[in-house]
CSV table of C-alpha atoms in Angstrom, one decimal:
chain,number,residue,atom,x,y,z
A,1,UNK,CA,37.4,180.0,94.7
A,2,UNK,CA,38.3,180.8,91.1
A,3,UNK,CA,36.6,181.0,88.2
A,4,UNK,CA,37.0,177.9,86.7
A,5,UNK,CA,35.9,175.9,90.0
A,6,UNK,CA,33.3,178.1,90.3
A,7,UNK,CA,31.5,177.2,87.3
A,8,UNK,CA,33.0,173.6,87.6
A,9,UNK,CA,31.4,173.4,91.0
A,10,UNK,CA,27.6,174.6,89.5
A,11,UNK,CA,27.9,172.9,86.4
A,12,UNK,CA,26.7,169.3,86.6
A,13,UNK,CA,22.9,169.6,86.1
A,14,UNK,CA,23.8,172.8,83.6
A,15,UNK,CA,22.4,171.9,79.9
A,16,UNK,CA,23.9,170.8,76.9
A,17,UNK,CA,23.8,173.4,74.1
A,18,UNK,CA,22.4,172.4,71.0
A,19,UNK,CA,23.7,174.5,67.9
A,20,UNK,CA,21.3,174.3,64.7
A,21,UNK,CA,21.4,176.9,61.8
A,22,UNK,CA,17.7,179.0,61.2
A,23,UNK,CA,16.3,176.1,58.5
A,24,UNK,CA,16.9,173.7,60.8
A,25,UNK,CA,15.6,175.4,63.4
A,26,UNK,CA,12.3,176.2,61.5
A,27,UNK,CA,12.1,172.7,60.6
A,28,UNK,CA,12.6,171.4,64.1
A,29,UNK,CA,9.7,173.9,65.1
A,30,UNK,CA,7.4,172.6,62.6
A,31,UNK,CA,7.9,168.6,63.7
A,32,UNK,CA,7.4,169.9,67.5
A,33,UNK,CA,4.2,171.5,66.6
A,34,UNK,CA,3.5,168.2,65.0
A,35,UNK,CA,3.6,166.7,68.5
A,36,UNK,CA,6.9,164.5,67.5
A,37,UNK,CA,8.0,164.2,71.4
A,38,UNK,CA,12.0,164.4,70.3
A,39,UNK,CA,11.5,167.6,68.4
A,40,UNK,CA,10.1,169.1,71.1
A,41,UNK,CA,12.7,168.3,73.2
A,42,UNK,CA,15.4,169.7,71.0
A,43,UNK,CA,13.5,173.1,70.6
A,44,UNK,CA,13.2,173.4,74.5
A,45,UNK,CA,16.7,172.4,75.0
A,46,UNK,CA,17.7,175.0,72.3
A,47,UNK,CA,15.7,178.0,74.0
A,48,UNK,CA,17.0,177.0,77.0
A,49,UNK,CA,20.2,177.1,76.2
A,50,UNK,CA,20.0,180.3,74.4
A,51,UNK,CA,22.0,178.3,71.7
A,52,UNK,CA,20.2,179.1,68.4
A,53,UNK,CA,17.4,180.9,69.7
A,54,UNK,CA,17.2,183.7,72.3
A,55,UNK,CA,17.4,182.2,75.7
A,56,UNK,CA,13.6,182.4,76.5
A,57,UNK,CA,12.9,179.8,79.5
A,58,UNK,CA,9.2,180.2,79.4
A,59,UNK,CA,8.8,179.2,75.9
A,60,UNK,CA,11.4,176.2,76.6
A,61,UNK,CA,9.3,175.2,79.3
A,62,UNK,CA,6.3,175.2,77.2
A,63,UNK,CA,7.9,172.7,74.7
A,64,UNK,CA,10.2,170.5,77.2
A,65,UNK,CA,6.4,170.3,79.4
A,66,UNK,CA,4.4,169.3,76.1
A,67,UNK,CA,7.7,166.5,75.9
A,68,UNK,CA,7.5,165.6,79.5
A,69,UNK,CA,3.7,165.0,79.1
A,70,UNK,CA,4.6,161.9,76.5
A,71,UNK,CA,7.0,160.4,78.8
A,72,UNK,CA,10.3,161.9,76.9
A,73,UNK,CA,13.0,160.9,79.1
A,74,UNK,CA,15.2,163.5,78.8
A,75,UNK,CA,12.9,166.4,78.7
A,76,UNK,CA,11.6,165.1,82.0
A,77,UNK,CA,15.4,165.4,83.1
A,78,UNK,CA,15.3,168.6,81.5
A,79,UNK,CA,12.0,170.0,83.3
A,80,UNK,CA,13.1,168.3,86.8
A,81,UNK,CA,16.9,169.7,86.8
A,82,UNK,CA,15.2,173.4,86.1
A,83,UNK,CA,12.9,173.2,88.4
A,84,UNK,CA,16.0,171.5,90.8
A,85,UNK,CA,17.6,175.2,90.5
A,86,UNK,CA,14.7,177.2,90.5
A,87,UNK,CA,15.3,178.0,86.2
A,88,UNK,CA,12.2,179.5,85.2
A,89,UNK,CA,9.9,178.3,87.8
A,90,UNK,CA,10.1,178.0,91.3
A,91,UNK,CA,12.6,175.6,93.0
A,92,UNK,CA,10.7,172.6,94.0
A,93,UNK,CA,13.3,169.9,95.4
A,94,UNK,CA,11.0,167.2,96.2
A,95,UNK,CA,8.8,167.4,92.5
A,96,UNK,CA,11.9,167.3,91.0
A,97,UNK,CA,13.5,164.9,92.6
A,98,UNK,CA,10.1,162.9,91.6
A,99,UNK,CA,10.6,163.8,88.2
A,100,UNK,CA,14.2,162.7,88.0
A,101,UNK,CA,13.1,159.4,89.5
A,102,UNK,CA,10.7,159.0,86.4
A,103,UNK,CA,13.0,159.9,83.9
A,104,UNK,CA,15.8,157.2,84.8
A,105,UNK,CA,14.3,153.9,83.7
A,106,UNK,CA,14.0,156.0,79.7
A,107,UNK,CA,17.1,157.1,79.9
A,108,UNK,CA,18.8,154.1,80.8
A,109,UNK,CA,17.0,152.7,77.8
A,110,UNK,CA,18.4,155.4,75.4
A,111,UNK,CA,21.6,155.4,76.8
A,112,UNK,CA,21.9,151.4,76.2
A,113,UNK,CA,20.6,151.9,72.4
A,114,UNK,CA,23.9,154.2,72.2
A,115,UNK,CA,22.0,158.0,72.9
A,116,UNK,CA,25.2,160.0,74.2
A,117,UNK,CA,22.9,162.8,75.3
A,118,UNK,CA,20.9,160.8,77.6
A,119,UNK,CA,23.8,158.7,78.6
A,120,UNK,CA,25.4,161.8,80.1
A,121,UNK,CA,22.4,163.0,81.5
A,122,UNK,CA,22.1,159.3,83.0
A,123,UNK,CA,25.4,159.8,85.0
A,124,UNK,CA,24.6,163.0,86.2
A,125,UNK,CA,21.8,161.4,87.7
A,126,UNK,CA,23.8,158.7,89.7
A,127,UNK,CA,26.8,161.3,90.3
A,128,UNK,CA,24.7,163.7,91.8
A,129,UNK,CA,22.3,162.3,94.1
A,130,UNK,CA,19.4,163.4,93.3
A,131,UNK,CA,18.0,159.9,92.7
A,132,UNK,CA,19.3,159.3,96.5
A,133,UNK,CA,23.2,158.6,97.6
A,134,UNK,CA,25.2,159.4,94.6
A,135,UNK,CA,26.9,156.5,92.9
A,136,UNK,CA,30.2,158.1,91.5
A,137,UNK,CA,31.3,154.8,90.1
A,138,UNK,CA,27.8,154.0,87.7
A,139,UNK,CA,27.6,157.4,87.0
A,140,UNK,CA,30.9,157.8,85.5
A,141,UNK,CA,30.8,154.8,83.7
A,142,UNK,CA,28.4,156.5,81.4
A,143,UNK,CA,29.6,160.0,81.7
A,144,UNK,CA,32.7,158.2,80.4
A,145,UNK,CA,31.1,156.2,77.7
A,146,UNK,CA,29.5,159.7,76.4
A,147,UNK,CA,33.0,161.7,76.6
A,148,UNK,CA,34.8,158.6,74.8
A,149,UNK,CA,32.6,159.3,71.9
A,150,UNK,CA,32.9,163.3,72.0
A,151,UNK,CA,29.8,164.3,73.6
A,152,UNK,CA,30.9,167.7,75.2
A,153,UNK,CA,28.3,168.1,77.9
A,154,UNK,CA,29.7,164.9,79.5
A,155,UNK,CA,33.3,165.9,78.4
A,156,UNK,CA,33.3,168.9,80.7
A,157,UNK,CA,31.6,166.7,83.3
A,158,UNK,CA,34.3,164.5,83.1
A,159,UNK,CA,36.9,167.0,83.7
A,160,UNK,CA,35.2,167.9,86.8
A,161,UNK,CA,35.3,165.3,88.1
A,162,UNK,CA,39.4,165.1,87.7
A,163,UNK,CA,39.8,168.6,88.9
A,164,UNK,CA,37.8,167.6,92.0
A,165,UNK,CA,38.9,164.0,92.4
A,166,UNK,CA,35.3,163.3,92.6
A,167,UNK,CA,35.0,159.3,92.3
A,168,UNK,CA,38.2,159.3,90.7
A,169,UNK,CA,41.9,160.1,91.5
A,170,UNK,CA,42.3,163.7,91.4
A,171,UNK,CA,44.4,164.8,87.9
A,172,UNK,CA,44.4,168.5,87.0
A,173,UNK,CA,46.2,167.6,83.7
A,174,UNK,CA,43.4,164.8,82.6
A,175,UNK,CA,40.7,167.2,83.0
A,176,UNK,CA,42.5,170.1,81.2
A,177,UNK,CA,42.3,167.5,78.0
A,178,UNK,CA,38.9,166.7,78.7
A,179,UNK,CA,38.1,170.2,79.0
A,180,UNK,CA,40.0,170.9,75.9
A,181,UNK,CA,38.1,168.7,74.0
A,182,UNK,CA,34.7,169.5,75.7
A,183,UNK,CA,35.4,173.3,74.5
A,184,UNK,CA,36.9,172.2,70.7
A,185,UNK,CA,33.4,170.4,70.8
A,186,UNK,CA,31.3,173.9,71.2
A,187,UNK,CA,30.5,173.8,75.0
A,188,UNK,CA,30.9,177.4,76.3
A,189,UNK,CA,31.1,176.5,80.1
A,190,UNK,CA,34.2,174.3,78.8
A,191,UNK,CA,35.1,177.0,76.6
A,192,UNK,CA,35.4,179.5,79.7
A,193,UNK,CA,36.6,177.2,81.9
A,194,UNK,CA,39.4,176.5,79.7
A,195,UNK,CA,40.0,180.3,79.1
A,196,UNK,CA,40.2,181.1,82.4
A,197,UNK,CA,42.7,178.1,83.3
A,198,UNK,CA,45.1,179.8,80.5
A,199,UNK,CA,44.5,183.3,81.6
A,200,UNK,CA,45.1,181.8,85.7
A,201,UNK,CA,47.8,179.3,84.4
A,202,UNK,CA,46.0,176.5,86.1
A,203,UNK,CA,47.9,173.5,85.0
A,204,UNK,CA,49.8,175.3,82.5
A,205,UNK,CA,51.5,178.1,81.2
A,206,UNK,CA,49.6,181.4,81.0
A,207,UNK,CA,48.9,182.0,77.5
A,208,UNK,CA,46.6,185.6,77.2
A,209,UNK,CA,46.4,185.2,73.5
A,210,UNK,CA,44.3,181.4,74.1
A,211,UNK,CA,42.9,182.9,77.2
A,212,UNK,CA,41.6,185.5,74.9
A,213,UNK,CA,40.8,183.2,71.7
A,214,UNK,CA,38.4,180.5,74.7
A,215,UNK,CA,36.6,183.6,76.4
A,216,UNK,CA,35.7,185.4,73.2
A,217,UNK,CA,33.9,182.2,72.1
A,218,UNK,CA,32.4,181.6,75.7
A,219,UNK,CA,31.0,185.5,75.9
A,220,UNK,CA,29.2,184.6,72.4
A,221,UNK,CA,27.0,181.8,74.1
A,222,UNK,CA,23.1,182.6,74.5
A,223,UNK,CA,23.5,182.5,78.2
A,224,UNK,CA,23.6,185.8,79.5
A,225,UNK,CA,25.3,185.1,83.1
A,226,UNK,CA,27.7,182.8,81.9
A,227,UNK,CA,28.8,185.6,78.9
A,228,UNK,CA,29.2,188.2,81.8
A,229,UNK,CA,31.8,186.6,83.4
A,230,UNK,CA,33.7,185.7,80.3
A,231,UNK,CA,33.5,189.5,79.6
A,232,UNK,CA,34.6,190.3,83.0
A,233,UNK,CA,37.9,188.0,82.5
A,234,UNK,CA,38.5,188.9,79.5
A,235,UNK,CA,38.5,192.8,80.9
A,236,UNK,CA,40.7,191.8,83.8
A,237,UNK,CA,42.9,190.7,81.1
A,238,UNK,CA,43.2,193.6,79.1
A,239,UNK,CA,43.9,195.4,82.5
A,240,UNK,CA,46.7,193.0,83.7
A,241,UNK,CA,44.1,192.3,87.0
A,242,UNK,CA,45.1,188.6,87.0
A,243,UNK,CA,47.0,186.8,89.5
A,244,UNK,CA,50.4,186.9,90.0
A,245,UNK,CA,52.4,184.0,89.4
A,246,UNK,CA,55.1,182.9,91.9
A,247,UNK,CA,58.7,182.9,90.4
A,248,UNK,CA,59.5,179.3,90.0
A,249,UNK,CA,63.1,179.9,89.2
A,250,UNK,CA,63.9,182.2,91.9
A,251,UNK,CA,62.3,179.4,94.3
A,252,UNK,CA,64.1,176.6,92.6
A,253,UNK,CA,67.4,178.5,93.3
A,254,UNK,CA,66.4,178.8,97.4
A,255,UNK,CA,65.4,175.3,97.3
A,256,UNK,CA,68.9,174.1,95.9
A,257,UNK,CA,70.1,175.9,98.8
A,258,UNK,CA,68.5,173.4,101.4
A,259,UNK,CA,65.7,176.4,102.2
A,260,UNK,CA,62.7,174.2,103.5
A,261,UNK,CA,60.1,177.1,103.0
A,262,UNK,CA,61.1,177.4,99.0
A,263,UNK,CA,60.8,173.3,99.0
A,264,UNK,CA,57.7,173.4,100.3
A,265,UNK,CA,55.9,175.9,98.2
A,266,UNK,CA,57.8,174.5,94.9
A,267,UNK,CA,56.0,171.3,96.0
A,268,UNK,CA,52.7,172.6,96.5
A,269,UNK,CA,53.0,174.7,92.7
A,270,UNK,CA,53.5,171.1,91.1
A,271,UNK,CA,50.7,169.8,93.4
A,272,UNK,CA,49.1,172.4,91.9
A,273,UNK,CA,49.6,172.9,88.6
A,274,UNK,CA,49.9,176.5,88.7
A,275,UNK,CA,51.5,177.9,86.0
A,276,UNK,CA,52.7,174.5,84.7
A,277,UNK,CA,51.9,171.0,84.4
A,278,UNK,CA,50.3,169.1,87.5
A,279,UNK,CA,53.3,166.9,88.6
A,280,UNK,CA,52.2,164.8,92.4
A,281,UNK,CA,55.8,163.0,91.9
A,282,UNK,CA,58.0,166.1,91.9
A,283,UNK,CA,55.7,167.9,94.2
A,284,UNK,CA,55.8,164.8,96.5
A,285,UNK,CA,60.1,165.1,96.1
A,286,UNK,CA,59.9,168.6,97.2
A,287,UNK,CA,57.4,168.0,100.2
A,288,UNK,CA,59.9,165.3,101.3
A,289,UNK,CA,63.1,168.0,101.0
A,290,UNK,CA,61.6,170.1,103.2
A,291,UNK,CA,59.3,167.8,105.5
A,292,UNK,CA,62.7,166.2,106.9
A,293,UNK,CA,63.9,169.7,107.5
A,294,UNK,CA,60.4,170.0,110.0
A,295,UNK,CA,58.4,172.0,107.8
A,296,UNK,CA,54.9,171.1,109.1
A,297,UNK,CA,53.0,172.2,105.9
A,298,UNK,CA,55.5,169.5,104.2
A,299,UNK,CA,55.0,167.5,106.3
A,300,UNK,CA,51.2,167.2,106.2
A,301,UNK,CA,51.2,167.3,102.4
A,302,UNK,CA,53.0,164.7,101.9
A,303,UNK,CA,50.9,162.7,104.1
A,304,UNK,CA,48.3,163.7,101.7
A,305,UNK,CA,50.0,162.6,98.8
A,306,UNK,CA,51.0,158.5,100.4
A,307,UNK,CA,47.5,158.4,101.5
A,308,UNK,CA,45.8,159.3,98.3
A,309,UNK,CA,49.2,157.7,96.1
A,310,UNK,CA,49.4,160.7,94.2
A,311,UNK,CA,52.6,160.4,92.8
A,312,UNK,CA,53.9,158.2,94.9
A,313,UNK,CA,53.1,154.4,96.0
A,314,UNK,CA,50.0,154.5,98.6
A,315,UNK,CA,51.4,154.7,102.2
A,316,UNK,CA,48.9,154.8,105.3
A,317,UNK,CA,51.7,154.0,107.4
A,318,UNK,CA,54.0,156.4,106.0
A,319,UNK,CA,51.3,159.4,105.8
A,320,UNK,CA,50.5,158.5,109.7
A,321,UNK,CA,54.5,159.2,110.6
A,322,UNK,CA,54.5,162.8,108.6
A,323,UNK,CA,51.1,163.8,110.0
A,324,UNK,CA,52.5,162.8,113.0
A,325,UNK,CA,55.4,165.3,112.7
A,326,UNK,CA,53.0,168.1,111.2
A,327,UNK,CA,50.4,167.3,114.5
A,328,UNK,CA,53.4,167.7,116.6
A,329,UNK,CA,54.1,170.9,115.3
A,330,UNK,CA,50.9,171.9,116.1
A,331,UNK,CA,49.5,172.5,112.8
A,332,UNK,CA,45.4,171.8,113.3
A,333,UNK,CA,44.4,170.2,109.9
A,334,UNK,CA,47.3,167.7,110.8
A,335,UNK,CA,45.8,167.0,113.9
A,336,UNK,CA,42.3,166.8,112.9
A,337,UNK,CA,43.4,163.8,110.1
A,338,UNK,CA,45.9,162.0,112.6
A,339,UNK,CA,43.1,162.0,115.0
A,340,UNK,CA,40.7,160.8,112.1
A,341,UNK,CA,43.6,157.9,111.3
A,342,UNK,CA,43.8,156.8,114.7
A,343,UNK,CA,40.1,156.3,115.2
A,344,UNK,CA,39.5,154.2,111.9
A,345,UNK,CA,42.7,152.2,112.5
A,346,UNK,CA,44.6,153.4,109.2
A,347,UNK,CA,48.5,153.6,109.5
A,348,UNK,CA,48.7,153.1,112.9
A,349,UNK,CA,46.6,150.7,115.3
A,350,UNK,CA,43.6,151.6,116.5
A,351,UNK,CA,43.8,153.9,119.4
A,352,UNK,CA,40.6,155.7,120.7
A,353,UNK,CA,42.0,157.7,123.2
A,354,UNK,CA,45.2,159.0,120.9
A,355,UNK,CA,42.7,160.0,118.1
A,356,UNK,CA,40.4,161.8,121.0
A,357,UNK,CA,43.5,163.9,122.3
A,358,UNK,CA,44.3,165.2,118.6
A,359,UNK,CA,40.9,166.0,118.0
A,360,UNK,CA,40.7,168.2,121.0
A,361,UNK,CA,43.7,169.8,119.9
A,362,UNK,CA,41.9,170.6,116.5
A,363,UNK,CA,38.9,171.8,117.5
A,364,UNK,CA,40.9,174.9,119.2
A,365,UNK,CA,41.9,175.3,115.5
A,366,UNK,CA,41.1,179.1,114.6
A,367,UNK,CA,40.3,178.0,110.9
A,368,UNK,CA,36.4,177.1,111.1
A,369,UNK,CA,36.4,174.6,109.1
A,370,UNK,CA,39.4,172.3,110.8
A,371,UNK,CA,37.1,173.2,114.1
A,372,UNK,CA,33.8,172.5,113.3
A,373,UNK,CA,35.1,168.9,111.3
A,374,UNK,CA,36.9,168.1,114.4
A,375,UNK,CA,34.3,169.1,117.2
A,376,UNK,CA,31.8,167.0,115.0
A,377,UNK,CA,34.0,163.6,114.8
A,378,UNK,CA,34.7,163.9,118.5
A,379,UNK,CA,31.7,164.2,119.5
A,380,UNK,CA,30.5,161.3,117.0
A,381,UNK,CA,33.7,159.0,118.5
A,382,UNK,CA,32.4,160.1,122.9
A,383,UNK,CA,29.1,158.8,121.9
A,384,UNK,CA,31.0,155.0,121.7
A,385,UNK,CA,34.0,156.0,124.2
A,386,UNK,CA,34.2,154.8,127.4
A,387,UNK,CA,33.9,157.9,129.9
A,388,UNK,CA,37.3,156.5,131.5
A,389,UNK,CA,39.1,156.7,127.9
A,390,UNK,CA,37.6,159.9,127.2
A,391,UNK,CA,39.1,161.5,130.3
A,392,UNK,CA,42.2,160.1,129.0
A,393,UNK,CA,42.2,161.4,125.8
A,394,UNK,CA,41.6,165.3,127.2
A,395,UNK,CA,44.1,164.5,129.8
A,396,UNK,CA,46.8,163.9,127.0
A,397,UNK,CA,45.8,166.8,125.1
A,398,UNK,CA,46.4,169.2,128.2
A,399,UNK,CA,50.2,167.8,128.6
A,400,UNK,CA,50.5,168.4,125.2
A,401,UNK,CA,53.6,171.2,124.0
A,402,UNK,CA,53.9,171.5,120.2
A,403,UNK,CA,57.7,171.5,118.7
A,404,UNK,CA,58.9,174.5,117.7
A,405,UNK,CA,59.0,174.9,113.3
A,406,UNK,CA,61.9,174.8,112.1
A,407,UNK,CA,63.5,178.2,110.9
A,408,UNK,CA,64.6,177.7,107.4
């Protein structure tokens, strides 16, 4: 996984940095001390952030627990997503799942008087899960409302949620402007994370001199892991250590030439994004170029793209007949999600015993995680099989002989 997933993928219950200059900080001390609840929160979000202050947890504990104690919504969302990943104390799921659960109804009332701090925190709540099963949909209706009006906590939130089509149709060049924005705004995960895509060429052009500009500001931020790895990237910079880009226009020159393997991997760069623009319609054109030559990989991702409508007009029907062609080739991912149509009745009528042969076939898969997802829906699918479609179902998969791939 690269970097910018990795940090994407770790970042939702991560805190929002607050940036105050020493006088303000001495005065926001003084008003905690005072016991004003929203002072202390501030001053324990600042230590804990390291922005401002030295990142000290124990002393933002002390202030975000003298917060919690008066019932300060978002320091007990604070204390309970610290203690969620062990930050500063020991992890303790279930007391902060507790804790999270007492902080919603407060920040549900902040977030409605227009706080865009607690608003985000608010999503995160619902997109996460901790409060139960997630609710993508209420929780980026307020991570939304909070980006709209430039909070960059729920700006980079946002653009993870693009990148990983969480709740939302997957667009790498949506979250790059979120993430643009969340890192203009002073949030160093966006700032690395954006550094990183430009250094990687993840949805754009490589640019070293941005990738340089975005991971100088992120290895500035109080937090010392999250500085170490803009250091690290920016090292592997200097040294030319970065990946290396495929030649587009070499690949565009093959694929002019009817060679299905240089369609297929032109479609999955504009898939992609990688070292340009995300583009699902020309990467859906390319798939299609070489899928009616037999390419499996083609094949299945364009399936991929008319069952999502990425670029193209939502198709179940249409993704059944290329997964078909990809199964038949005996590529196991294509098998394991023609099985999975065939069972739910999507693109093709309902057909236990078809779905039960191309599970079998995947689960021989040698890729682990095409076996173990198969092995698990068949064996959910036996439990309501009849044993006499069941014995067809393995007796179809033994008869079956993939087609050879085509050579060019």
């Amino acid at each position: 996984m690269n970097w910018t997933l990795r940090l994407l993928t770790a970042a939702f219950l991560t805190l929002a940095p607050v940036r105050v200059d020493a006088a303000d900080l001495d005065g926001l001390r003084k008003m905690a001390e005072d016991g004003d609840a929203a002072a202390q929160y501030q001053l324990g979000e600042i230590l804990a952030t390291g922005e401002g202050a030295p990142q000290n947890f124990v002393a933002a504990l002390q202030w975000l627990g003298m917060a919690a104690e008066q019932k300060e919504p978002r320091a007990l969302y604070r204390v309970a997503a610290m203690m969620h990943e062990g930050e500063g104390m020991q992890r303790n799921m279930v007391q902060a799942g507790a804790m999270f659960q007492s902080a919603q109804k407060g920040l549900l009332e902040l977030a409605q008087k227009g706080d865009l701090d607690a608003a985000s925190k608010l999503g995160t709540l619902h997109t996460t899960g901790v409060l139960g099963k997630p609710d993508l949909e209420e929780g980026l209706k307020w991570i939304r409302q909070a980006a709209e009006k430039d909070w960059a906590k729920a700006q980079y939130d946002l653009a993870g949620h693009l990148l990983f089509g969480r709740g939302i149709s997957p667009d790498k060049n949506k979250a790059m402007q979120w993430m643009t924005r969340s890192a203009k705004g002073g949030h160093p995960q966006a700032q690395f994370g954006l550094g990183a895509a430009f250094a990687n060429a993840e949805g754009m052009r490589r640019d070293l001199k941005a990738a340089k500009e975005w991971l100088l500001k992120a290895s500035r931020t109080g937090d010392p892991k999250l500085a170490g790895h803009a250091k690290q990237l920016l090292a592997r910079g200097e040294a030319g250590d970065l990946r290396e880009l495929p030649d587009v226009k070499v690949l565009a020159e093959s694929a002019a030439k009817g060679v299905a393997d240089a369609q297929y991997r032109l479609g999955a760069i504009h898939r992609d994004g990688v070292g340009m623009a995300q583009d699902y319609k020309k990467a859906a054109e390319f798939y299609e170029q070489a899928a009616k030559q037999g390419h499996a990989l083609a094949s299945y991702g364009l399936g991929g793209l008319l069952v999502g409508g990425l670029g193209v007009e939502k198709d179940a029907k249409a993704a059944y007949k290329w997964w078909l062609a990809a199964a038949n080739r005996g590529l196991a991912v294509a098998q394991l999600d023609l099985g999975i149509l065939l069972v739910k009745g999507e693109g093709a009528e309902k057909d236990n015993a078809e779905g039960y042969k191309w599970l079998t076939l995947a689960a021989r898969a040698e890729e682990p995680r095409v076996k173990q997802r198969a092995i698990q829906v068949r064996d959910n699918l036996s439990r309501v099989m009849k044993g006499t479609d069941i014995i067809d179902g393995l007796r179809r998969a033994r008869k079956f002989e993939p087609i050879k791939q085509a050579d060019k």
